Coordinates of C-alpha atoms and ligand atoms in Angstrom, one line a residue:
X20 CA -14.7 -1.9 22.9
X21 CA -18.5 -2.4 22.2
X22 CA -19.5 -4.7 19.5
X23 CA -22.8 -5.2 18.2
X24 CA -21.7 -9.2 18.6
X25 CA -18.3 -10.3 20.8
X26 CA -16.0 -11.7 18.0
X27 CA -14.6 -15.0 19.1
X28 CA -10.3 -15.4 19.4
X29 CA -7.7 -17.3 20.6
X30 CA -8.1 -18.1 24.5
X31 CA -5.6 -16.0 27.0
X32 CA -4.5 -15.0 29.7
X33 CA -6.6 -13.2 32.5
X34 CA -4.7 -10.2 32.2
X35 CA -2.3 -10.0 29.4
X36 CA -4.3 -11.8 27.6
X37 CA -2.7 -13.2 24.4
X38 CA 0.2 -10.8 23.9
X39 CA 2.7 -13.5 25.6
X40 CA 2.1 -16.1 23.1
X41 CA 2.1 -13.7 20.5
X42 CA 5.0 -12.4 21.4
X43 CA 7.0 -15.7 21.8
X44 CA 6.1 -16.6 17.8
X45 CA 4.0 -13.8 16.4
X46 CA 4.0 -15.5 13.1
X47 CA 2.8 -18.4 14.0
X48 CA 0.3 -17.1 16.4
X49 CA -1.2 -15.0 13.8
X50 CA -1.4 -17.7 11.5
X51 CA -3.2 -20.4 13.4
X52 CA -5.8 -17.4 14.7
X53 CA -7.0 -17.2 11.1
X54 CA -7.0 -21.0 10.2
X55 CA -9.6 -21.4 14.2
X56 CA -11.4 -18.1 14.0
X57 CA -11.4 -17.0 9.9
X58 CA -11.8 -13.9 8.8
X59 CA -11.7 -11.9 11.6
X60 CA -10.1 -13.3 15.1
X61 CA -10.4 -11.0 18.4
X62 CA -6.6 -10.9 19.8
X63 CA -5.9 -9.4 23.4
X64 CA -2.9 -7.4 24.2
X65 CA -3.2 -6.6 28.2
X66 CA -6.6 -6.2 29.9
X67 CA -7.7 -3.2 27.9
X68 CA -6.3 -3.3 24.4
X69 CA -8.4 -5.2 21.6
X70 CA -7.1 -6.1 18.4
X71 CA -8.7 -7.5 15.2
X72 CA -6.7 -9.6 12.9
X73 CA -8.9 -9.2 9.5
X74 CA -8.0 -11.6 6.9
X75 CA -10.8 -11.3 4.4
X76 CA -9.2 -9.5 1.4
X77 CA -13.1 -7.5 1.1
X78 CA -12.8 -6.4 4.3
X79 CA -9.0 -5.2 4.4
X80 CA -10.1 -3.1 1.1
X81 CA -12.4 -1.3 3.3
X82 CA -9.8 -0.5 6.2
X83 CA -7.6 0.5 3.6
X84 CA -9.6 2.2 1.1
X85 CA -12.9 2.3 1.0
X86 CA -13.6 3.6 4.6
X87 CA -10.1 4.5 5.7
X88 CA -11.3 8.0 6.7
X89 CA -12.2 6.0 10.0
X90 CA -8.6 5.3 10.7
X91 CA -5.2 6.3 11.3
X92 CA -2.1 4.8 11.6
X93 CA -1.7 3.0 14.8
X94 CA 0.3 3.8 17.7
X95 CA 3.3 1.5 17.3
X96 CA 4.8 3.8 14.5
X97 CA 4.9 6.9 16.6
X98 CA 8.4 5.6 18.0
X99 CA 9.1 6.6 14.2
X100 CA 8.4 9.9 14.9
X101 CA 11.7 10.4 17.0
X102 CA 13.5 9.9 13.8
X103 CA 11.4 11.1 10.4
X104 CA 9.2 13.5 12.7
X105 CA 6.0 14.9 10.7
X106 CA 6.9 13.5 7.3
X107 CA 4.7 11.3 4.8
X108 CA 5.1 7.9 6.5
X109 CA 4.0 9.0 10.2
X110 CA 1.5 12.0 9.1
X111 CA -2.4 11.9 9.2
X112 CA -5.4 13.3 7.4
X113 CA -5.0 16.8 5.8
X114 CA -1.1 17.0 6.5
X115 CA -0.4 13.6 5.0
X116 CA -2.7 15.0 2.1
X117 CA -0.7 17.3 1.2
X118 CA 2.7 15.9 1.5
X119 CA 1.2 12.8 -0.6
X120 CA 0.4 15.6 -3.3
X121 CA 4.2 17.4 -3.2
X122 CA 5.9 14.1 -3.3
X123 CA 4.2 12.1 -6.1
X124 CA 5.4 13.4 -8.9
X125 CA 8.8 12.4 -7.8
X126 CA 8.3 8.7 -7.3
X127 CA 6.5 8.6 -10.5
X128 CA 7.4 5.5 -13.2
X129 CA 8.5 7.9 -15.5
X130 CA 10.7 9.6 -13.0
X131 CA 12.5 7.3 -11.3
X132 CA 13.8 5.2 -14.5
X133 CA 17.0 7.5 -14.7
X134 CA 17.9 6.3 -11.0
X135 CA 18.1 3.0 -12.6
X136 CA 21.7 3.3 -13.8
X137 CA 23.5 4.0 -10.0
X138 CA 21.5 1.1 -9.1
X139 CA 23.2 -1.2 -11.6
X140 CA 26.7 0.7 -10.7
X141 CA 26.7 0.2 -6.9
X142 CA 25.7 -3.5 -7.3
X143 CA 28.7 -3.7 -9.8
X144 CA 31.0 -1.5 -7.4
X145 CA 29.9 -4.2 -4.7
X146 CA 31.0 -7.1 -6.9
X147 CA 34.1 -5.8 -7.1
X148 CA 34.7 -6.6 -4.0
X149 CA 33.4 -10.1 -3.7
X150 CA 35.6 -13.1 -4.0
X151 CA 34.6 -16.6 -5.6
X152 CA 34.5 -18.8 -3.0
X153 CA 34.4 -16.6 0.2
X154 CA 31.5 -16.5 2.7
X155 CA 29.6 -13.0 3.2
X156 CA 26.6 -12.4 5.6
X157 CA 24.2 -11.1 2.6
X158 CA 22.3 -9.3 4.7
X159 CA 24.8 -7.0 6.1
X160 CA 25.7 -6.8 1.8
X161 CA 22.2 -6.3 0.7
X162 CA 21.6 -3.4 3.9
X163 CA 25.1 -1.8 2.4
X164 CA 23.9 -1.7 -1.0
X165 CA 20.1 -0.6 -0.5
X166 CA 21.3 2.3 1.7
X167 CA 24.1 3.4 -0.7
X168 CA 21.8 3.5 -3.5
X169 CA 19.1 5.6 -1.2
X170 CA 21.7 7.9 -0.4
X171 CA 22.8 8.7 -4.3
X172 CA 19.5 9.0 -5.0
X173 CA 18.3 11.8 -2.4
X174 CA 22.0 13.7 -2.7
X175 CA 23.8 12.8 -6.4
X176 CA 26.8 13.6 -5.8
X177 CA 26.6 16.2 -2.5
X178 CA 27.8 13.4 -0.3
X179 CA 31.0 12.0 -1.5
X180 CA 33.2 12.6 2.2
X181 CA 30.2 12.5 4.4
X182 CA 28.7 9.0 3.0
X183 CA 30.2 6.9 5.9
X184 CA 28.6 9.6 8.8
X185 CA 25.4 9.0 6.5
X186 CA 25.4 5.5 7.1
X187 CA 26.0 5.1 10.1
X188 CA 23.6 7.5 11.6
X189 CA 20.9 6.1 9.5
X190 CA 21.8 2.9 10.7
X191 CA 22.2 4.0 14.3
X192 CA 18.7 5.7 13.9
X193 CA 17.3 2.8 12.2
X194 CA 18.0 0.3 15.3
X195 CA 16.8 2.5 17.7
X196 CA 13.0 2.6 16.1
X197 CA 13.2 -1.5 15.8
X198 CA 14.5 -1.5 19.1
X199 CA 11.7 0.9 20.8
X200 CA 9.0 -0.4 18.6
X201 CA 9.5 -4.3 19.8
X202 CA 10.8 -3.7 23.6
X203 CA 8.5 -4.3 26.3
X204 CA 9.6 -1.5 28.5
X205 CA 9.1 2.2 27.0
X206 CA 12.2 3.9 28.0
X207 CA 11.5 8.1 27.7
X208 CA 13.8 9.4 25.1
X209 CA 15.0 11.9 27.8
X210 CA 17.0 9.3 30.1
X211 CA 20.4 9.5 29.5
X212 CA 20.5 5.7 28.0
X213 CA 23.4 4.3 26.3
X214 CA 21.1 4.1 23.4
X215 CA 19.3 6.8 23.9
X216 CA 22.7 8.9 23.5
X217 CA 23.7 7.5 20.5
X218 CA 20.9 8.0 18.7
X219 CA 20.8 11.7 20.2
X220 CA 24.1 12.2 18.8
X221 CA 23.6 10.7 15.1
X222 CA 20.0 12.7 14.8
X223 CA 22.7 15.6 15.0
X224 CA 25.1 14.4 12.8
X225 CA 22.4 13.6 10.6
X226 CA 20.7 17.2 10.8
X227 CA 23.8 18.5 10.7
X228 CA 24.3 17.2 7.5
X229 CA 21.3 17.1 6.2
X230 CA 20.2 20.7 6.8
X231 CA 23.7 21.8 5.7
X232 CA 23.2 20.2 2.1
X233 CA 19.1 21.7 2.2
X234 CA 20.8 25.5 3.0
X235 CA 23.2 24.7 0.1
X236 CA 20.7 23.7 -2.5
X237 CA 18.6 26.7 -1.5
X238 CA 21.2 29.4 -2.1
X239 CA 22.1 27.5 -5.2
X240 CA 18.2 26.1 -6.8
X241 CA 19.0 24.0 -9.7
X242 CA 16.2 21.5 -10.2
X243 CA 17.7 19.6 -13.5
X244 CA 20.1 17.9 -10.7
X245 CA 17.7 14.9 -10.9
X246 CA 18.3 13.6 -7.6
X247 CA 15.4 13.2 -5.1
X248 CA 15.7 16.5 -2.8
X249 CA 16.2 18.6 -5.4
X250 CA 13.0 17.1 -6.4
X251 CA 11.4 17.7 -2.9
X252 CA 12.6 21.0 -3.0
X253 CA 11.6 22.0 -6.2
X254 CA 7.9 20.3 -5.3
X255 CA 4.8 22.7 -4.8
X256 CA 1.8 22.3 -3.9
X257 CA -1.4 22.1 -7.5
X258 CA -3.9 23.7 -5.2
X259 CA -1.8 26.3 -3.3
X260 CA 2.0 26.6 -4.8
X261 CA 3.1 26.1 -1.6
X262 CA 6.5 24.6 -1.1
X263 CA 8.1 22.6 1.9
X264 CA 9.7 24.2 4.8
X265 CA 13.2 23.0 5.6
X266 CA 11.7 21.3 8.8
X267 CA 9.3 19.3 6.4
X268 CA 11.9 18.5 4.0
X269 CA 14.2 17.3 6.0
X270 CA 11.5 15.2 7.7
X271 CA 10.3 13.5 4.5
X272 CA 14.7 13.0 3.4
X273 CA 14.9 10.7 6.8
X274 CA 11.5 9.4 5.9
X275 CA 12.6 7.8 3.1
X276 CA 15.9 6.2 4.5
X277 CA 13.7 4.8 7.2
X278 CA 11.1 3.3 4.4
X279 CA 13.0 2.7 1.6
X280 CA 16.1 0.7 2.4
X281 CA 15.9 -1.9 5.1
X282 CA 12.9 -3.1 2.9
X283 CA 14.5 -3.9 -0.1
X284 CA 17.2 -5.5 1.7
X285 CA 15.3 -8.1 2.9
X286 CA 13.4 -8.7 0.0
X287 CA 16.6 -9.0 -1.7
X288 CA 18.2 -11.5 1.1
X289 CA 15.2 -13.4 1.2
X290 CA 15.2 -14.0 -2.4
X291 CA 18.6 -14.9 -2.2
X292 CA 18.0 -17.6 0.5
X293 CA 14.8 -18.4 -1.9
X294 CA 16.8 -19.1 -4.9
X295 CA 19.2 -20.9 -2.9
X296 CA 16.9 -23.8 -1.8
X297 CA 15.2 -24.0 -4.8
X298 CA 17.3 -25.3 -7.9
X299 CA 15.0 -25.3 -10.5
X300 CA 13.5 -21.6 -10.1
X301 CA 17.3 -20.6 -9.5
X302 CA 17.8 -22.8 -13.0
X303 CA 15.1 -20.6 -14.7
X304 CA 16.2 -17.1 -13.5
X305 CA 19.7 -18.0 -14.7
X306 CA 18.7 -19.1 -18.1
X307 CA 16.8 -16.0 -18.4
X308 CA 19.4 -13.4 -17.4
X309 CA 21.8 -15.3 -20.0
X310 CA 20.0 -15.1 -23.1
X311 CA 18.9 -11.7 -22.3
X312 CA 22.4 -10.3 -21.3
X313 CA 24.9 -13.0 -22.0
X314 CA 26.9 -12.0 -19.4
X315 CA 26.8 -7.8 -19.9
X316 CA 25.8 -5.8 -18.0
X317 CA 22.0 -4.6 -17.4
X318 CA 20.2 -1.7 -18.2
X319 CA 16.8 -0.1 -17.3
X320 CA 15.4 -1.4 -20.6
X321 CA 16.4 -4.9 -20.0
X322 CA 13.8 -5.1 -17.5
X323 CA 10.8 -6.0 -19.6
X324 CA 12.8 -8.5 -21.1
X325 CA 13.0 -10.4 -17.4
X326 CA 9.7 -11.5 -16.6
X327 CA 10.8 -14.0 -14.8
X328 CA 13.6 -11.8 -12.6
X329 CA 10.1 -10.0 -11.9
X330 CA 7.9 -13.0 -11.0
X331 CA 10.8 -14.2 -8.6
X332 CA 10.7 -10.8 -6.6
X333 CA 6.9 -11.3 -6.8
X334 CA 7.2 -14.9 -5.3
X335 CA 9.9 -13.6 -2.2
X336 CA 7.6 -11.0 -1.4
X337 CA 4.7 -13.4 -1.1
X338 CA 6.6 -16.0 0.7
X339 CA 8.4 -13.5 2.9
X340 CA 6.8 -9.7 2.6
X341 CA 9.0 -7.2 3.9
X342 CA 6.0 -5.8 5.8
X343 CA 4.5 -8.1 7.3
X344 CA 1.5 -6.8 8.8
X345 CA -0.5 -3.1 8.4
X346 CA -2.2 -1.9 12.0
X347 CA -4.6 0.8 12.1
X348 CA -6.4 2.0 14.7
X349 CA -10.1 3.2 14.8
X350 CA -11.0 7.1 15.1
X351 CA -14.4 6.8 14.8
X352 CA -17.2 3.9 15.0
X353 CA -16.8 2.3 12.0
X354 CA -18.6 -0.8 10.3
X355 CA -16.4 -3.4 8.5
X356 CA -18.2 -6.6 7.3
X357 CA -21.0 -6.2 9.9
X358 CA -18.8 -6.1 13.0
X359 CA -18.9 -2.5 14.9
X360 CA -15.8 -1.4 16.0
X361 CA -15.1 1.5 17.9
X362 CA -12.6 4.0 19.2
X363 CA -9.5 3.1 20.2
X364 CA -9.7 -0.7 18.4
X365 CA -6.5 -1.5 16.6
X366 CA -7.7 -3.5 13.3
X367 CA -4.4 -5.8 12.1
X368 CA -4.3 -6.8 8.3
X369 CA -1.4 -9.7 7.8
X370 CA 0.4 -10.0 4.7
X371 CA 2.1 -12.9 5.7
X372 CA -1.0 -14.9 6.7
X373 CA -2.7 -13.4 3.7
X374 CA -0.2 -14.6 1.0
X375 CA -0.6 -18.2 2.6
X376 CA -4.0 -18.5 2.3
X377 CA -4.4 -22.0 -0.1
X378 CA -7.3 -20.7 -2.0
X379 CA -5.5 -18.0 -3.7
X380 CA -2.3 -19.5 -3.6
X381 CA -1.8 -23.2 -4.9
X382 CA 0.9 -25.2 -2.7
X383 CA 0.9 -21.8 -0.7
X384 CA 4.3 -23.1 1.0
X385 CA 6.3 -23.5 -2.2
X386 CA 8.3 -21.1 -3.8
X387 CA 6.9 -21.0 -7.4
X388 CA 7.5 -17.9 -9.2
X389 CA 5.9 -18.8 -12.6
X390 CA 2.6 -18.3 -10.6
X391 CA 2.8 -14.8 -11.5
X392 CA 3.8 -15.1 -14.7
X393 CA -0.5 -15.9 -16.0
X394 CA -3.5 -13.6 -14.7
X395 CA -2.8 -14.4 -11.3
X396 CA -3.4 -11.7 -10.0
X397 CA -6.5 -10.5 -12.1
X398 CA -8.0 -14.2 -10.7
X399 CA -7.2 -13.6 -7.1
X400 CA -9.4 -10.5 -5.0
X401 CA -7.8 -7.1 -4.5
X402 CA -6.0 -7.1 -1.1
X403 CA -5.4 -11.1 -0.9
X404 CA -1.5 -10.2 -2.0
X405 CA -0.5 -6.7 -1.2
X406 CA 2.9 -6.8 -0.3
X407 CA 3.0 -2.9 -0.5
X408 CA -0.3 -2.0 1.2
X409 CA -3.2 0.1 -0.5
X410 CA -5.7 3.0 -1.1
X411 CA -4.2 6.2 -0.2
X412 CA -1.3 5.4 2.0
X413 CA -0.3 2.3 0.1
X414 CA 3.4 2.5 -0.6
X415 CA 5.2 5.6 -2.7
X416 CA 8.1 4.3 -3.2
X417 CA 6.6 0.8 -4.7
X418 CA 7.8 1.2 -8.5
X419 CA 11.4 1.9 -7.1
X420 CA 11.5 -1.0 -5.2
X421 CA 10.7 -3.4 -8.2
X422 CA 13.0 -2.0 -10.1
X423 CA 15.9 -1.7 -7.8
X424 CA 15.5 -5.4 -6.4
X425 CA 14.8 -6.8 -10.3
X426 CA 18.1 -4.7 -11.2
X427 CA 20.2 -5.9 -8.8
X428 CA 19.1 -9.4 -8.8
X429 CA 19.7 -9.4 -12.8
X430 CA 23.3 -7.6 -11.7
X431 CA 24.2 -10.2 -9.1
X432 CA 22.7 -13.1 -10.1
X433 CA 24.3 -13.0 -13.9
X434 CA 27.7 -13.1 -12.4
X435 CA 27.5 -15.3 -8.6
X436 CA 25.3 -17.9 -7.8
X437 CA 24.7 -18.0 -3.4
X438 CA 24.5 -20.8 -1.6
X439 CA 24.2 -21.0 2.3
X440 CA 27.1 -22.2 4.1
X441 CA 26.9 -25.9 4.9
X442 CA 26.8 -25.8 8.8
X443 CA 24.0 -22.3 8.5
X444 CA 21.3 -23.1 10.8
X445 CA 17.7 -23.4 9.8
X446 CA 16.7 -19.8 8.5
X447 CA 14.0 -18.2 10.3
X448 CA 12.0 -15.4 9.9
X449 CA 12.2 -12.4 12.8
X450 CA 9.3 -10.5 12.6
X451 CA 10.7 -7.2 13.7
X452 CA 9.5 -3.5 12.3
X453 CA 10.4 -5.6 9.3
X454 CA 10.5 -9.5 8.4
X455 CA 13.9 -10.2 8.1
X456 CA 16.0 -13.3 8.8
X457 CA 16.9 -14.2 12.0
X458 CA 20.6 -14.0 12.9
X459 CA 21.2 -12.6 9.1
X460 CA 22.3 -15.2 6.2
X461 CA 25.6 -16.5 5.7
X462 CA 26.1 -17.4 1.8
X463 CA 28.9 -18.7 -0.4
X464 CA 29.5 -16.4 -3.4
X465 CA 30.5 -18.7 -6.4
X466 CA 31.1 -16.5 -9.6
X467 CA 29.1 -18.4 -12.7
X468 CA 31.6 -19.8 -15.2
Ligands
HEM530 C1 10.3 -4.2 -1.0 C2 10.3 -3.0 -0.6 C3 9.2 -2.2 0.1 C4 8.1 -2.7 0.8 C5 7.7 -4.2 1.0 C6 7.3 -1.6 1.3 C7 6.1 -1.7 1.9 C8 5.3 -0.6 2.3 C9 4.0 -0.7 2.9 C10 3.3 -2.0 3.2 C11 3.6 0.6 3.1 C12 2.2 0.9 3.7 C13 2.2 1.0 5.2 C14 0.8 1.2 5.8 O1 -0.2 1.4 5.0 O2 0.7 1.3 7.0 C15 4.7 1.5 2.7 C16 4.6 2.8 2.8 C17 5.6 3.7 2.5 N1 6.8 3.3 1.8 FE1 7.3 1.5 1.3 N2 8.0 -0.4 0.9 C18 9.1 -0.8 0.2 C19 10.1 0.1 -0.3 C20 10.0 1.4 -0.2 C21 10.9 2.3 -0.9 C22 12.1 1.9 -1.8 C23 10.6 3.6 -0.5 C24 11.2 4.9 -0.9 C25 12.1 5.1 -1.8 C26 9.4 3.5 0.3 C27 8.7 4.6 0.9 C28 7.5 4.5 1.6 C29 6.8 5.6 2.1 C30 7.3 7.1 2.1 C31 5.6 5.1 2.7 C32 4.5 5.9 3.4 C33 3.5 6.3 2.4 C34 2.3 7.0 3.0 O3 1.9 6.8 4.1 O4 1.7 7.8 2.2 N3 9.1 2.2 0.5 N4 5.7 0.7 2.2

């Protein structure tokens, strides 16, 4: 680190510096560094590593967008890399390019409506097999559903038999990236570790499967399938008509699991937990979904008629955004807001902190969805709410998430209403690879008379 002047930050220790207070409430930590030291707060992790939490929305638009060239991703994500290898989420400069460029198309607005109708089924299959009055952990539900409706959409119908394997790998694969990414000792993937096993063996279930279905598809091309890897497989490149090799296509299928499920989950439970504690909001959203569906079921065109549904997804992800913080670490010396920064820095943008801030957010602490529902965000600078990052990495799979949680939402919430049990204890956030809530949610599923 050289800086033209030292940027001030929380006090620590001599040698770890702050990481063990950050560790013990990240949250919080991160929080009360911006409301001491503003928009930018120097954090120490260890005697050598420097990190800058920015939390001027200008300045995030220039890590992001404007001079993002400087960065790349930083080095926490690489534990990714044991399970979606080289694919969109993990890739850098030219690569990433290119794979941004095959894989567009397919998460386009246009595109993506048709998957609207498996959404709306699975929820329903789900609700089939909910009974009024019993508790569920909605977490566990919400994970279920989010990864059943990612699966469908990459595969149709290839997977019928082998959804369960699916699942469960994914699921294996997923807790072994949370569990590498947070733990304070990096074991090498080599040692024969209980967990290190089982994730060996469902990567080669998974590939198993995985390439098995990609061999399939190749022999047999048929692009007006609809689903996602035909998609991917049908993709080429504008400049070059290139294609994807096998290798890359799986990489980008496990990419997706790992990016698009875990995150609408706990939008989706958080929302619920939202809703639960706050009667009138809950009140609105329900008078909403009955004059718009009286009781039917929705559809993909029902969506524009619930602005509110949309506002309360909004308001969750404000309140409790899935990702809760974007790191990126510097390539080359780069100038952000008149601070040098060099090499090796790791610059931290905060969603959470950011969506609190009480000059763009009135009552910043209250769950108020019909905040979105004027020119709020029009009023408020670029990059002071950005739940799904920006510029050129910022999130593909953003127009499917909306939809998906503001379709299952409209689903669920038109026939049950949640409440938490009435011994749950406080609900927390757990800042893991995602923000999700601590110890999961246990909820009372009432149907609505
Ligand atoms: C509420 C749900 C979601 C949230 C909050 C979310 C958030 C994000 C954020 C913040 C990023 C940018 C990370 C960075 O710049 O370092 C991102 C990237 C990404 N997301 Fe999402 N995401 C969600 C759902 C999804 C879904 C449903 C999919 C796929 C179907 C998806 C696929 C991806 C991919 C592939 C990337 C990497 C893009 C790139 O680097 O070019 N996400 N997401």
């Amino acid at each position: 680190m050289s800086l033209t002047t030292p940027i001030p930050g929380p006090k620590g220790l001599p040698l770890s510096g702050n990481l063990l207070a950050f560790r013990k409430d990240p949250l919080a930590f991160l929080m009360k560094a911006r409301q001491q030291y503003g928009d930018v707060a120097h954090i120490r992790f260890g005697p050598s590593r420097h990190v800058y939490l920015i939390s001027d929305p200008e300045q995030i638009k220039e890590v992001l967008l404007t001079k993002q060239s400087a960065f790349r991703k930083a080095k926490g994500l690489q534990t990714a890399k044991a399970v979606v290898g080289e694919g969109i989420l993990t890739s850098e400069g030219e690569k990433h390019m290119r794979q941004r460029r095959l894989m567009q198309p397919s998460f386009r607005k246009d595109r993506i409506g048709s998957y609207a109708e498996a959404m709306i089924d699975y929820g329903e299959k789900m609700l089939a097999s909910w009974k009024s009055g019993e508790t569920r952990d909605i977490m566990d539900d919400m994970m279920q559903l989010t990864l059943d409706i990612i699966t469908h959409t990459m595969f149709g119908t290839s997977i019928t038999n082998g959804v369960n394997d699916i699942s469960h790998a994914i699921d294996v694969g997923m807790k072994y990236v949370t569990h590498k990414a947070t733990s304070v000792i990096d074991i090498p993937e080599s040692f024969p570790t209980k967990s290190n096993l089982e994730f060996k063996q469902s990567a080669a279930t998974l590939d198993k499967v995985i390439f098995g279905i990609i061999e399939e598809r190749r022999k047999n091309p048929d692009a007006s399938r609809g689903d996602l890897l035909s998609m991917l497989l049908a993709a080429r490149d504008e400049e070059d008509g290139s294609g994807m090799s096998d290798q890359q296509v799986r990489d980008e299928v496990m990419t997706i699991f790992l990016a698009g499920h875990e995150t609408t989950a706990n939008t989706l439970s958080w929302t619920w937990y939202l809703l639960s504690q706050n009667p009138e909001a809950e009140k609105a959203f329900h008078e909403e979904l009955d004059q718009v569906l009286d009781g039917r079921r929705p559809t993909h065109s029902d969506l524009e008629k619930l602005p509110y549904t949309q506002h309360v997804v909004s308001e969750s992800m404000r309140l409790y955004p899935a990702a809760w913080a974007i790191n990126r670490e510097v390539q080359q010396e780069v100038e952000i807001g008149g601070n040098t920064y060099m090499p090796g820095d790791t610059l931290m943008m905060s969603q959470y902190v950011m969506h609190r801030r009480r000059d763009y957010f009135e009552e910043p602490e209250r769950f108020k969805p019909e905040r979105f529902a004027g020119d709020l965000l029009k009023k408020i600078p670029a990059f002071s709410y950005f739940p799904f990052g920006g510029g050129p990495r910022v999130c593909i799979g953003n127009n499917f998430a909306l939809m998906e949680a503001a379709l299952l939402l409209a689903t669920i919430g038109s026939r049950y209403t949640l409440r938490l049990t009435p011994d749950h204890p406080p609900v927390e956030p757990e800042p893991l690879v995602t923000l999700r809530p601590k110890g999961g949610l246990r909820m009372v599923v009432t149907a609505r008379g």
